[in-house]
PDB file of C-alpha atoms in Angstrom:
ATOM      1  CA  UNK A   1     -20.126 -21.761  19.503  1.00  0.00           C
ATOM      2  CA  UNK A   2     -16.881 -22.140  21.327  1.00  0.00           C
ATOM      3  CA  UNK A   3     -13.523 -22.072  19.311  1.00  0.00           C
ATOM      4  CA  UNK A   4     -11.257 -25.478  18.731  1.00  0.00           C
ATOM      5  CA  UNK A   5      -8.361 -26.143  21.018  1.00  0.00           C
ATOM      6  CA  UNK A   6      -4.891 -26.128  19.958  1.00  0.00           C
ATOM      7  CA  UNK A   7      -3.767 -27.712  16.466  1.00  0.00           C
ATOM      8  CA  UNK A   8      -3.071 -31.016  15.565  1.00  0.00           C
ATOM      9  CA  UNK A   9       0.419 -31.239  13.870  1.00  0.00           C
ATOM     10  CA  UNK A  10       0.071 -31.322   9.876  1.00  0.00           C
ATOM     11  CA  UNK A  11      -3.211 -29.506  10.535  1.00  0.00           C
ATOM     12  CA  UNK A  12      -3.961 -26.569   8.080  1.00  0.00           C
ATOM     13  CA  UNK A  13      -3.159 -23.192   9.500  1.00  0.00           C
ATOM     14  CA  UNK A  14      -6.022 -20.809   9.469  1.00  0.00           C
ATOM     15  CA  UNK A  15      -4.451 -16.926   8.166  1.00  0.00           C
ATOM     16  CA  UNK A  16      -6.241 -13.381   8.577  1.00  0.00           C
ATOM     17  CA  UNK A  17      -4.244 -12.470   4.850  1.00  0.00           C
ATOM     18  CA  UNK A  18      -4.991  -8.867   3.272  1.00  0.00           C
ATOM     19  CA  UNK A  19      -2.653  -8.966   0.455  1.00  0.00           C
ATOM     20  CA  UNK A  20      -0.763  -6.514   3.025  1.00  0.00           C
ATOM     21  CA  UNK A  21       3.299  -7.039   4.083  1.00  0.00           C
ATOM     22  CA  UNK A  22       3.026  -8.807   6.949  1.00  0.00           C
ATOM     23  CA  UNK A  23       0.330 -11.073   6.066  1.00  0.00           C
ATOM     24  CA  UNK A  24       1.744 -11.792   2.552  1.00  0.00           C
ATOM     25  CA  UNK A  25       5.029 -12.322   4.717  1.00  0.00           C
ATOM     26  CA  UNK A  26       3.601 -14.703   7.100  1.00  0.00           C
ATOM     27  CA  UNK A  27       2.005 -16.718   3.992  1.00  0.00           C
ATOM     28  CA  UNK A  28       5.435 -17.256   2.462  1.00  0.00           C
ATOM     29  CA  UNK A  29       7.055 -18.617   5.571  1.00  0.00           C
ATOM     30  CA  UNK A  30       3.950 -21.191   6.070  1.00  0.00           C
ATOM     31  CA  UNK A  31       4.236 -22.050   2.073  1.00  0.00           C
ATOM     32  CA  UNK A  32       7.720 -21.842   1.556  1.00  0.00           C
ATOM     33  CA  UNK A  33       9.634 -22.180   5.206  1.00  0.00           C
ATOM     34  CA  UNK A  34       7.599 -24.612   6.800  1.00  0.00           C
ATOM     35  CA  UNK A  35       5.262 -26.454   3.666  1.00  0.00           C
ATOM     36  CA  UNK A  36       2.226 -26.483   5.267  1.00  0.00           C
ATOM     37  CA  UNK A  37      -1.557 -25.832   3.900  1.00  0.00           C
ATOM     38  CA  UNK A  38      -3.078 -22.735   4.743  1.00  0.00           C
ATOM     39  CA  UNK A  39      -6.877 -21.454   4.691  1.00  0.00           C
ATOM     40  CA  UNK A  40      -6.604 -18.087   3.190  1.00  0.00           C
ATOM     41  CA  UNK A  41      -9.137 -15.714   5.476  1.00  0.00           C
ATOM     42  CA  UNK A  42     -10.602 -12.103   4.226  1.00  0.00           C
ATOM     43  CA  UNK A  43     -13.302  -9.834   5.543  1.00  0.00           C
ATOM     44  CA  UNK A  44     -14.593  -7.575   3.704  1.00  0.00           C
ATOM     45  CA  UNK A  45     -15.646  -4.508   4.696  1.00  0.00           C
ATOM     46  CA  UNK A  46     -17.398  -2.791   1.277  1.00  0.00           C
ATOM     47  CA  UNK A  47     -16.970   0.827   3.327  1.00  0.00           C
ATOM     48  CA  UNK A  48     -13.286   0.786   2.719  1.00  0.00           C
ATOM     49  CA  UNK A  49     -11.942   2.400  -0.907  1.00  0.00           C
ATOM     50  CA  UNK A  50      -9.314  -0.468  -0.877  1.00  0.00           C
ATOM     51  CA  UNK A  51     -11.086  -3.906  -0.593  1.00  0.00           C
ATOM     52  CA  UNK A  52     -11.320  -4.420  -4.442  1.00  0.00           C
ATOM     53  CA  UNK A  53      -7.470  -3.946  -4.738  1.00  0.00           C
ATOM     54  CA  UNK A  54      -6.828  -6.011  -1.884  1.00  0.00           C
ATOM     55  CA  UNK A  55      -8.701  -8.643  -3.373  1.00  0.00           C
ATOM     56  CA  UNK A  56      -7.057  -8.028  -6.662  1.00  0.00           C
ATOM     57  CA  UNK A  57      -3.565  -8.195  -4.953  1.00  0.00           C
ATOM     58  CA  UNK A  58      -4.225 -11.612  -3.239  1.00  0.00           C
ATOM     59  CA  UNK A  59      -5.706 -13.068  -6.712  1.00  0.00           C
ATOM     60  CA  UNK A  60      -1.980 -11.767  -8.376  1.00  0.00           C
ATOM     61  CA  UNK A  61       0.203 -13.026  -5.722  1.00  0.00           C
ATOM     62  CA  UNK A  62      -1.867 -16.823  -5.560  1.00  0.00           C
ATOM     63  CA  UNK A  63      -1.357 -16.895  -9.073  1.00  0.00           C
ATOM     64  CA  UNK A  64       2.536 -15.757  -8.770  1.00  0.00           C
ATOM     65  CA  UNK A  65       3.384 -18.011  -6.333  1.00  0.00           C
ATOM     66  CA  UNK A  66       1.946 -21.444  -7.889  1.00  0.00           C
ATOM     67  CA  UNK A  67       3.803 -19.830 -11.018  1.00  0.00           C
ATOM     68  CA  UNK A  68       7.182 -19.712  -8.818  1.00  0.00           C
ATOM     69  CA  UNK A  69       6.601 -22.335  -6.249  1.00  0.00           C
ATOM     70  CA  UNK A  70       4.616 -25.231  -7.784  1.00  0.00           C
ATOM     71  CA  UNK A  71       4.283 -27.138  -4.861  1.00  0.00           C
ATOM     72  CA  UNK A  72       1.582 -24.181  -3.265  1.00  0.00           C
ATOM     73  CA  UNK A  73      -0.976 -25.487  -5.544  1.00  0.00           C
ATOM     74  CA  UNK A  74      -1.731 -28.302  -2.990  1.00  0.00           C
ATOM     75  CA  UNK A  75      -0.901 -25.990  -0.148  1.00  0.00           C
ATOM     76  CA  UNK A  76      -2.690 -22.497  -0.412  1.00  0.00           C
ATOM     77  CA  UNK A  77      -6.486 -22.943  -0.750  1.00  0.00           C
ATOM     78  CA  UNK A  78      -8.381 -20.777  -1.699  1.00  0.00           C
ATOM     79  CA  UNK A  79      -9.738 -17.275  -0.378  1.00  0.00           C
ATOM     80  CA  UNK A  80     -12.501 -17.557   2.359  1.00  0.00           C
ATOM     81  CA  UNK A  81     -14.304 -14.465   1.957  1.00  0.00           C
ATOM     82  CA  UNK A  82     -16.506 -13.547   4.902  1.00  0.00           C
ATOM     83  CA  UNK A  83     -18.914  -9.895   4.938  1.00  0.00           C
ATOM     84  CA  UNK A  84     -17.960  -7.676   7.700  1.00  0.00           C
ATOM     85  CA  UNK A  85     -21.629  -7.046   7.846  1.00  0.00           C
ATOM     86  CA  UNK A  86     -22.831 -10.523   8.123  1.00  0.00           C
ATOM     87  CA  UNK A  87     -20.181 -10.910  11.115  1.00  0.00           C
ATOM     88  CA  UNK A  88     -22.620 -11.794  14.164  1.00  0.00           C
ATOM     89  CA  UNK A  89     -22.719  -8.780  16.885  1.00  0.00           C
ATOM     90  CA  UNK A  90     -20.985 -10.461  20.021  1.00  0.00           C
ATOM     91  CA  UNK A  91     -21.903  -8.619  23.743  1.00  0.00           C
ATOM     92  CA  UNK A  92     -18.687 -10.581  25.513  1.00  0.00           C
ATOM     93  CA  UNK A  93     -16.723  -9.474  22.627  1.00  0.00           C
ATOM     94  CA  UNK A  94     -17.550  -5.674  22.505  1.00  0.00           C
ATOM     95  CA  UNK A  95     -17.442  -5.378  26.420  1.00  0.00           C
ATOM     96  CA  UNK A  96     -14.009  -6.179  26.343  1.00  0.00           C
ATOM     97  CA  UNK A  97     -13.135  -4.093  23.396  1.00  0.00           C
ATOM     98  CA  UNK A  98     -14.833  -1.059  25.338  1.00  0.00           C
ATOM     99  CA  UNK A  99     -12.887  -1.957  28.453  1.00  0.00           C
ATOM    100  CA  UNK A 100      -9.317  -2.075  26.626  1.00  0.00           C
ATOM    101  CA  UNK A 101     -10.420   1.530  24.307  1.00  0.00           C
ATOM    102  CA  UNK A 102     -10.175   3.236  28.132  1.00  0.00           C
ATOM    103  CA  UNK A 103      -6.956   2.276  28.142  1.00  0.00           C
ATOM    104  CA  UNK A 104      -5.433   2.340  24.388  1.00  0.00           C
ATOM    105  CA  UNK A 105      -7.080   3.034  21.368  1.00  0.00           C
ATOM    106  CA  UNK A 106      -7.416   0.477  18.513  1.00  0.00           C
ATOM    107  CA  UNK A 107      -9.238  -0.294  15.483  1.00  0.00           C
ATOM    108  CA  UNK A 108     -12.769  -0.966  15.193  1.00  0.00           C
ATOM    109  CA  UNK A 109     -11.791  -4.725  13.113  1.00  0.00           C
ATOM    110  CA  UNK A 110     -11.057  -5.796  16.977  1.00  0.00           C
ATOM    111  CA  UNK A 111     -15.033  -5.921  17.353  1.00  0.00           C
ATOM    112  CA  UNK A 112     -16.030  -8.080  14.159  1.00  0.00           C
ATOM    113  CA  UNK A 113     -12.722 -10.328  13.850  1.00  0.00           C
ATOM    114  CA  UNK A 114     -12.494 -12.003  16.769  1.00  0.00           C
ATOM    115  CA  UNK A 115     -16.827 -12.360  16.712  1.00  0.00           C
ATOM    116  CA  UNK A 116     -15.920 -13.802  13.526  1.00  0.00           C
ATOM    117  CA  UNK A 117     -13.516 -16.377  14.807  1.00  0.00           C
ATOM    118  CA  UNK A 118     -15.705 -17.137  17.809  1.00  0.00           C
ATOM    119  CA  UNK A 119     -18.682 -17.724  16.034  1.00  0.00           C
ATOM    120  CA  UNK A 120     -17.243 -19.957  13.274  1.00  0.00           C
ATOM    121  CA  UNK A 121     -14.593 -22.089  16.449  1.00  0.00           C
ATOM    122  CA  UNK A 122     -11.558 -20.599  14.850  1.00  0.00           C
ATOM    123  CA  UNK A 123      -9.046 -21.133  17.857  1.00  0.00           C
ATOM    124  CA  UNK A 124      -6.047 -20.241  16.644  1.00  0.00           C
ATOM    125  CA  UNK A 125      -6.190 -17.582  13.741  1.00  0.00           C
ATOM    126  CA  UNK A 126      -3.067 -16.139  12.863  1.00  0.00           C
ATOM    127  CA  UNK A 127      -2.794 -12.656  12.307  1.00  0.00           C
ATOM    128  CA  UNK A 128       0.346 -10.445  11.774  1.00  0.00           C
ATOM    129  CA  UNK A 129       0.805  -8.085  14.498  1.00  0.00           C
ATOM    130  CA  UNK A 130       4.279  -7.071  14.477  1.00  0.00           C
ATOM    131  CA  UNK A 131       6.853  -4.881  16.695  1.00  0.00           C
ATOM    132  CA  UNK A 132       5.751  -1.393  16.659  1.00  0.00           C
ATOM    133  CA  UNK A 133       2.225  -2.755  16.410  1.00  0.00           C
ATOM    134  CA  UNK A 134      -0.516  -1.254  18.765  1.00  0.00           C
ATOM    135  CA  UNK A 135      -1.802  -4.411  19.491  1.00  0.00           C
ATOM    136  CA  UNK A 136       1.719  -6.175  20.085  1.00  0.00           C
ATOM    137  CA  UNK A 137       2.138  -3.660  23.102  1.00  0.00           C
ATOM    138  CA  UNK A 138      -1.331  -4.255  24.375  1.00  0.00           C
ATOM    139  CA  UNK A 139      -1.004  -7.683  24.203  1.00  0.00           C
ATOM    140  CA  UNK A 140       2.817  -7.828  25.570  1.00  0.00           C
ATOM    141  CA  UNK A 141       2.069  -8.667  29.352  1.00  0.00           C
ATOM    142  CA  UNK A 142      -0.330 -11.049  28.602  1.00  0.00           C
ATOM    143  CA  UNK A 143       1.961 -12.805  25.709  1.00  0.00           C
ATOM    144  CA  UNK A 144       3.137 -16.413  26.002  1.00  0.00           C
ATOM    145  CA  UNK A 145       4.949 -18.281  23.409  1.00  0.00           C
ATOM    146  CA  UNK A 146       4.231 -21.512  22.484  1.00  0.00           C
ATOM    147  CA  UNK A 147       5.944 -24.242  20.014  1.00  0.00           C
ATOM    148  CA  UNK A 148       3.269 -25.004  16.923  1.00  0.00           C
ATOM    149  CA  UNK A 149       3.125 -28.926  15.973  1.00  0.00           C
ATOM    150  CA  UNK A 150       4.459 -27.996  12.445  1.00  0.00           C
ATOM    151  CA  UNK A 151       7.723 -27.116  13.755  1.00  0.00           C
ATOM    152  CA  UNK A 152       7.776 -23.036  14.572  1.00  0.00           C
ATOM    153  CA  UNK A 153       7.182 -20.717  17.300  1.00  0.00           C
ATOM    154  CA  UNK A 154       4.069 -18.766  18.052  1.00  0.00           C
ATOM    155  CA  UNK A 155       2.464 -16.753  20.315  1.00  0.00           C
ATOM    156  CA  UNK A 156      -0.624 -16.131  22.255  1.00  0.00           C
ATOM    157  CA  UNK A 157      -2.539 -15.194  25.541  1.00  0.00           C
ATOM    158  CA  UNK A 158      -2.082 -17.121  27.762  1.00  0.00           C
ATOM    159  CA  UNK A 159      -4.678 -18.779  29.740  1.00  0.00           C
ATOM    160  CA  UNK A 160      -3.756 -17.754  32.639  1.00  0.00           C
ATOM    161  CA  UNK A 161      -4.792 -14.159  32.225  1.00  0.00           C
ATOM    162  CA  UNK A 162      -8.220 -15.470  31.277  1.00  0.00           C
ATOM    163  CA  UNK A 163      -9.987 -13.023  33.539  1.00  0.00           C
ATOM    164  CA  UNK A 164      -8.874  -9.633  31.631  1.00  0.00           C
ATOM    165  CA  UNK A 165     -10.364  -8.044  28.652  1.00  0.00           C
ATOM    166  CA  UNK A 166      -7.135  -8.993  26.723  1.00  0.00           C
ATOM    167  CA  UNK A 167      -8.028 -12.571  26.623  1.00  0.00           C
ATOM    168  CA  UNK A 168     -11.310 -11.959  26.698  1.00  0.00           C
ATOM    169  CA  UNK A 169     -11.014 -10.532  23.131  1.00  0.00           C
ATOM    170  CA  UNK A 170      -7.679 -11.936  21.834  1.00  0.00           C
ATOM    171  CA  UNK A 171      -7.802 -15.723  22.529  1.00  0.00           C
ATOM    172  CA  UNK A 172      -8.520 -16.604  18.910  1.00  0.00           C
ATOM    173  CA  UNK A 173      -5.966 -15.275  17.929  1.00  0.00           C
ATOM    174  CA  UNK A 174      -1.819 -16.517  17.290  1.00  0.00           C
ATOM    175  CA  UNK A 175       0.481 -13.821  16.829  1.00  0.00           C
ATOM    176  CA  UNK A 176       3.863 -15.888  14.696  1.00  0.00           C
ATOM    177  CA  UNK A 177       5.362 -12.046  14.072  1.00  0.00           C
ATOM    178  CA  UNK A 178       5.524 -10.938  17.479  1.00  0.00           C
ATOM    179  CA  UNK A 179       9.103 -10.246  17.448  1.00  0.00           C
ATOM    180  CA  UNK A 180       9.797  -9.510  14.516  1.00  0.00           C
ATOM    181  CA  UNK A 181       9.013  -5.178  12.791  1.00  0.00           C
ATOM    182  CA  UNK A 182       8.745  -4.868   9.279  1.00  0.00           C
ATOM    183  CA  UNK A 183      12.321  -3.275   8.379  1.00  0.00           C
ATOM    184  CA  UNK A 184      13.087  -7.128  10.126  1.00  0.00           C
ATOM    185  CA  UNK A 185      10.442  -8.704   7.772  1.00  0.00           C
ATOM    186  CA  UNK A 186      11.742  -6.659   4.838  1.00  0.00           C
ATOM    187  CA  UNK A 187      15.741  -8.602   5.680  1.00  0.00           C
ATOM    188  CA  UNK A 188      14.033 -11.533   5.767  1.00  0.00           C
ATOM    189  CA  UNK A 189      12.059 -11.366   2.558  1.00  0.00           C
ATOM    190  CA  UNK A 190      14.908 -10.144   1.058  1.00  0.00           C
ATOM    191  CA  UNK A 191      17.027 -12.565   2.077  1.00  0.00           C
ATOM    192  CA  UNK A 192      14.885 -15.829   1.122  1.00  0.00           C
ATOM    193  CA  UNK A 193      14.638 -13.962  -2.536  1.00  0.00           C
ATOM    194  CA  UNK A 194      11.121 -13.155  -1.884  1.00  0.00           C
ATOM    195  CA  UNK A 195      11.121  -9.609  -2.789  1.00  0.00           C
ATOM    196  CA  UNK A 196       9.664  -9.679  -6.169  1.00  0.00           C
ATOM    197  CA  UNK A 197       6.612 -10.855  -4.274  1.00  0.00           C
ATOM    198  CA  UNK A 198       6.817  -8.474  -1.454  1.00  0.00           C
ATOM    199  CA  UNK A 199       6.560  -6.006  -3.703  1.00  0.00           C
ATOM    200  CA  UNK A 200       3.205  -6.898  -5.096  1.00  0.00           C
ATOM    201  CA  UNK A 201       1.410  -6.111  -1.690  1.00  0.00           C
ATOM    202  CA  UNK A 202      -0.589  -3.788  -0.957  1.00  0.00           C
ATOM    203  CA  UNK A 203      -1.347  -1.730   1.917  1.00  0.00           C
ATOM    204  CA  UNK A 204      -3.635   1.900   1.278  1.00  0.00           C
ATOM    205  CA  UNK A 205      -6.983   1.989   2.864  1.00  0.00           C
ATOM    206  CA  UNK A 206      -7.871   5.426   0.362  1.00  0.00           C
ATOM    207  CA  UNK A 207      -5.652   5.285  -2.741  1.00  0.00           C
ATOM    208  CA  UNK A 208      -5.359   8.119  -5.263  1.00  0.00           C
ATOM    209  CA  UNK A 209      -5.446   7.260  -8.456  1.00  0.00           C
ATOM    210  CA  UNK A 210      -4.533   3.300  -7.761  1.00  0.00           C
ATOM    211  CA  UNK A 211      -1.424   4.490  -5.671  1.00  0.00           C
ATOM    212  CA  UNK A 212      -0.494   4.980  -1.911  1.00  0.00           C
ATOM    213  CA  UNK A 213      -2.548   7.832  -0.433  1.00  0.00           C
ATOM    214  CA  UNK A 214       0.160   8.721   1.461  1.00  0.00           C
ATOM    215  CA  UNK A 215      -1.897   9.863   4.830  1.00  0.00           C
ATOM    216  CA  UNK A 216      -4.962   6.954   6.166  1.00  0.00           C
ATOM    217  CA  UNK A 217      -3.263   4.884   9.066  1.00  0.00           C
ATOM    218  CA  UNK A 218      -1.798   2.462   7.225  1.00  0.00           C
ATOM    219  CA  UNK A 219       0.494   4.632   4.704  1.00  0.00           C
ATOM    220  CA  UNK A 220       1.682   6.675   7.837  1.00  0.00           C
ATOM    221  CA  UNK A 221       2.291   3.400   9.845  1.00  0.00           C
ATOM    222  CA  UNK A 222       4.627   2.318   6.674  1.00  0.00           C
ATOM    223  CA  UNK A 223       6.302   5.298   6.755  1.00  0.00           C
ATOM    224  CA  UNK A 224       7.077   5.902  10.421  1.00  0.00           C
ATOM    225  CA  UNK A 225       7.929   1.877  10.453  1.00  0.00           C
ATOM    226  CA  UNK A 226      11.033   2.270   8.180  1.00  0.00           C
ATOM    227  CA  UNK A 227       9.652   1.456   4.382  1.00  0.00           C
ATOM    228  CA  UNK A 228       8.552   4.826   3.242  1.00  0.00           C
ATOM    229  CA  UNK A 229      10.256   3.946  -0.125  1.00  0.00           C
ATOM    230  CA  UNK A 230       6.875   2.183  -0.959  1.00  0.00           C
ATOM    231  CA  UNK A 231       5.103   5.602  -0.624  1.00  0.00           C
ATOM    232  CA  UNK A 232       5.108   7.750  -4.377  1.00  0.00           C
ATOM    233  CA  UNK A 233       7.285  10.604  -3.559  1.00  0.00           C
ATOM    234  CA  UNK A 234       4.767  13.224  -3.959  1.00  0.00           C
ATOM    235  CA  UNK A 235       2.849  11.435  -2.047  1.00  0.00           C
ATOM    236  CA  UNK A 236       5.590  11.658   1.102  1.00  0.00           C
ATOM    237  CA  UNK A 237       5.857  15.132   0.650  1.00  0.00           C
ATOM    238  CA  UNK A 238       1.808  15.217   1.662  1.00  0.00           C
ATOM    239  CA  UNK A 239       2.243  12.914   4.261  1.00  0.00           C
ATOM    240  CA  UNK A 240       4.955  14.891   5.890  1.00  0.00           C
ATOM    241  CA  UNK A 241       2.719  17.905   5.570  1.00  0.00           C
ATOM    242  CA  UNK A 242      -0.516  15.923   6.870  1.00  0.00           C
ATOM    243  CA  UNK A 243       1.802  14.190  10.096  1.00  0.00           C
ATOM    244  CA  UNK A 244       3.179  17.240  11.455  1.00  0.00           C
ATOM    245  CA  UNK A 245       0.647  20.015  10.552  1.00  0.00           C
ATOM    246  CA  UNK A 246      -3.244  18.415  10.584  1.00  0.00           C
ATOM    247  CA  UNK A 247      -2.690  15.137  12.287  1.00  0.00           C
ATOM    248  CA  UNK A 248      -1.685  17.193  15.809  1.00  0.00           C
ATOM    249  CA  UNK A 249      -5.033  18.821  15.893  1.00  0.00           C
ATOM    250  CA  UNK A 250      -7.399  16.144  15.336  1.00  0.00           C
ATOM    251  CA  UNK A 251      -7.198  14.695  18.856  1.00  0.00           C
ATOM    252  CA  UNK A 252      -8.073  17.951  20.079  1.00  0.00           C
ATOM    253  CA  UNK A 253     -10.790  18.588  17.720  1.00  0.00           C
ATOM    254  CA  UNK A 254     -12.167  15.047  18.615  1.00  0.00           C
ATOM    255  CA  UNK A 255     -12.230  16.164  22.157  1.00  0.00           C
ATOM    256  CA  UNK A 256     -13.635  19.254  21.712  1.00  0.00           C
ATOM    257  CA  UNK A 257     -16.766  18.238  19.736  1.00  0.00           C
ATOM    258  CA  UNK A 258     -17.054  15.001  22.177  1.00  0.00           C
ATOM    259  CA  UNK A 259     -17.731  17.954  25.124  1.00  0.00           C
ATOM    260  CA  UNK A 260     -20.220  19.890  23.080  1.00  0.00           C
ATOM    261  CA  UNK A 261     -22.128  16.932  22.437  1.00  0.00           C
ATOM    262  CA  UNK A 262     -21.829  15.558  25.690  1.00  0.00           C
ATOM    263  CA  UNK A 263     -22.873  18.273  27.927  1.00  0.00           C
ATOM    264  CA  UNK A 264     -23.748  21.507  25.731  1.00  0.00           C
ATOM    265  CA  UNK A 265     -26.720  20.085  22.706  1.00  0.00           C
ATOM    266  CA  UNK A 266     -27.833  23.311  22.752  1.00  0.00           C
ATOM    267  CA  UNK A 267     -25.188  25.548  21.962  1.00  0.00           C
ATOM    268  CA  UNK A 268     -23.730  26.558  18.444  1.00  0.00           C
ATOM    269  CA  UNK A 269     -20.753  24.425  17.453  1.00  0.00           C
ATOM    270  CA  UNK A 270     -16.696  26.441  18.102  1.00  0.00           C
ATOM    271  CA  UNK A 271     -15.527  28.621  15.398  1.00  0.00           C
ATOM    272  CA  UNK A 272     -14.370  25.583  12.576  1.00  0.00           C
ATOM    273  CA  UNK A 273     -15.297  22.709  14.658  1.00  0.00           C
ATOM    274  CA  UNK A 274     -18.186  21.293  12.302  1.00  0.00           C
ATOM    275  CA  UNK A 275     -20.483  18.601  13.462  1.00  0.00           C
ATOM    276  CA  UNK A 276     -19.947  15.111  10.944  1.00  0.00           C
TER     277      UNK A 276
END
């Protein structure tokens, strides 16, 4: 099954929302910038320590902002919950995600969410890649804005690139945060008196106790982006450790055991390289 073309104006917006900053960002601007309905989207991938406080946080914040903002009761439905293990394997899909991992490195959600999208014709799902995003440079040359029929500016890949593994694998997709980084979404929250419900988000893939690990990606991606002050102290002072002591030798660790096991089965594994 093909996705659905472009929009129709007054048309809910379909939103990849994690309870994370710049989803949660994204869903105030569509419920409280621009007053349109949104369809709520979560997988959920039971591997990950977090998904039960994500789910949590999104239950906290829908109730917070129909508290706040009325007029979201008619606007946010509810949370479409979706298995990352029920997400149908696609061979298109993972070609091109093989193709663009020669190149640059991203996350393994790049194989089941856009499989997702494709298989259920979502054409246009939003998702909140940023500046300083992985995927916002990857997707960069390919990038062409476009003005949504509810009034604001998106963007996508455009069409004409339709022969490249970028499109191949991100034409589901709308990217409405392109240009914006998340000090810049912080301003803006900030600004529009949103901050009590910034706040509530949540971001830690392995928490510690029900706080901020302080070292999975996206804990060091909050730090390094300019909003460390949502880190625990103690927890920074790991993170600092982690960054510039363990996190420069696990490239070269991954490289080392990927030549033992490519070429050398038979020999005994380096001093303190282990086999997972």
């Amino acid at each position: 099954m093909e996705a659905s073309g472009e929009p129709a104006r007054g048309s809910t917006v379909n939103l990849l929302w994690t309870g994370g900053w710049d989803s949660t960002f994204r869903l105030l601007q569509l419920l409280l910038t621009h007053r349109v309905p949104v369809a709520p989207y979560y997988l959920e991938d039971p591997t990950r320590a977090s998904t039960q406080v994500e789910l949590e946080t999104m239950v906290c914040i829908g109730e917070r902002l129909r508290a706040m903002y009325p007029h979201t009761r008619d606007l946010l439905g509810p949370i479409r919950v979706a298995s990352v293990g029920d997400v149908v394997d696609d061979d298109e899909i993972n070609a091109a995600l093989r193709e663009i991992r020669r190149r640059s490195f991203i996350g393994s959600q790049y194989a089941w969410l856009p499989a997702f999208c494709k298989h259920h014709a979502i054409g246009d799902m939003e998702l909140g890649v940023h500046v300083d995003d992985k995927v916002q440079a990857l997707v960069r040359p390919y990038a062409q804005q476009f003005d949504h029929p509810d009034g604001y500016s998106s963007v996508r890949v455009d069409s004409r690139h339709a022969d490249t593994a970028e499109y191949r694998l991100f034409r589901y997709f709308s990217f409405p945060l392109f240009a914006i980084d998340k000090v810049g979404i912080d301003r803006q929250a900030q600004a529009e008196g949103w901050g009590e419900i910034m706040d509530m988000t949540w971001f830690c893939h392995t928490p510690v106790r029900g706080r901020p690990c302080g070292t999975c990606a996206p804990c060091l991606y909050t730090i390094e982006e300019g909003l460390a002050r949502r880190v625990p102290a103690s927890r920074r002072v790991i993170s600092w450790f982690y960054r510039h002591l363990a996190l420069p030798l696990k490239a070269p660790l991954r490289r080392i055991r990927a030549r033992l096991r490519g070429g050398h089965g038979s020999r005994p594994a380096a001093p303190g390289v282990g086999r997972p």
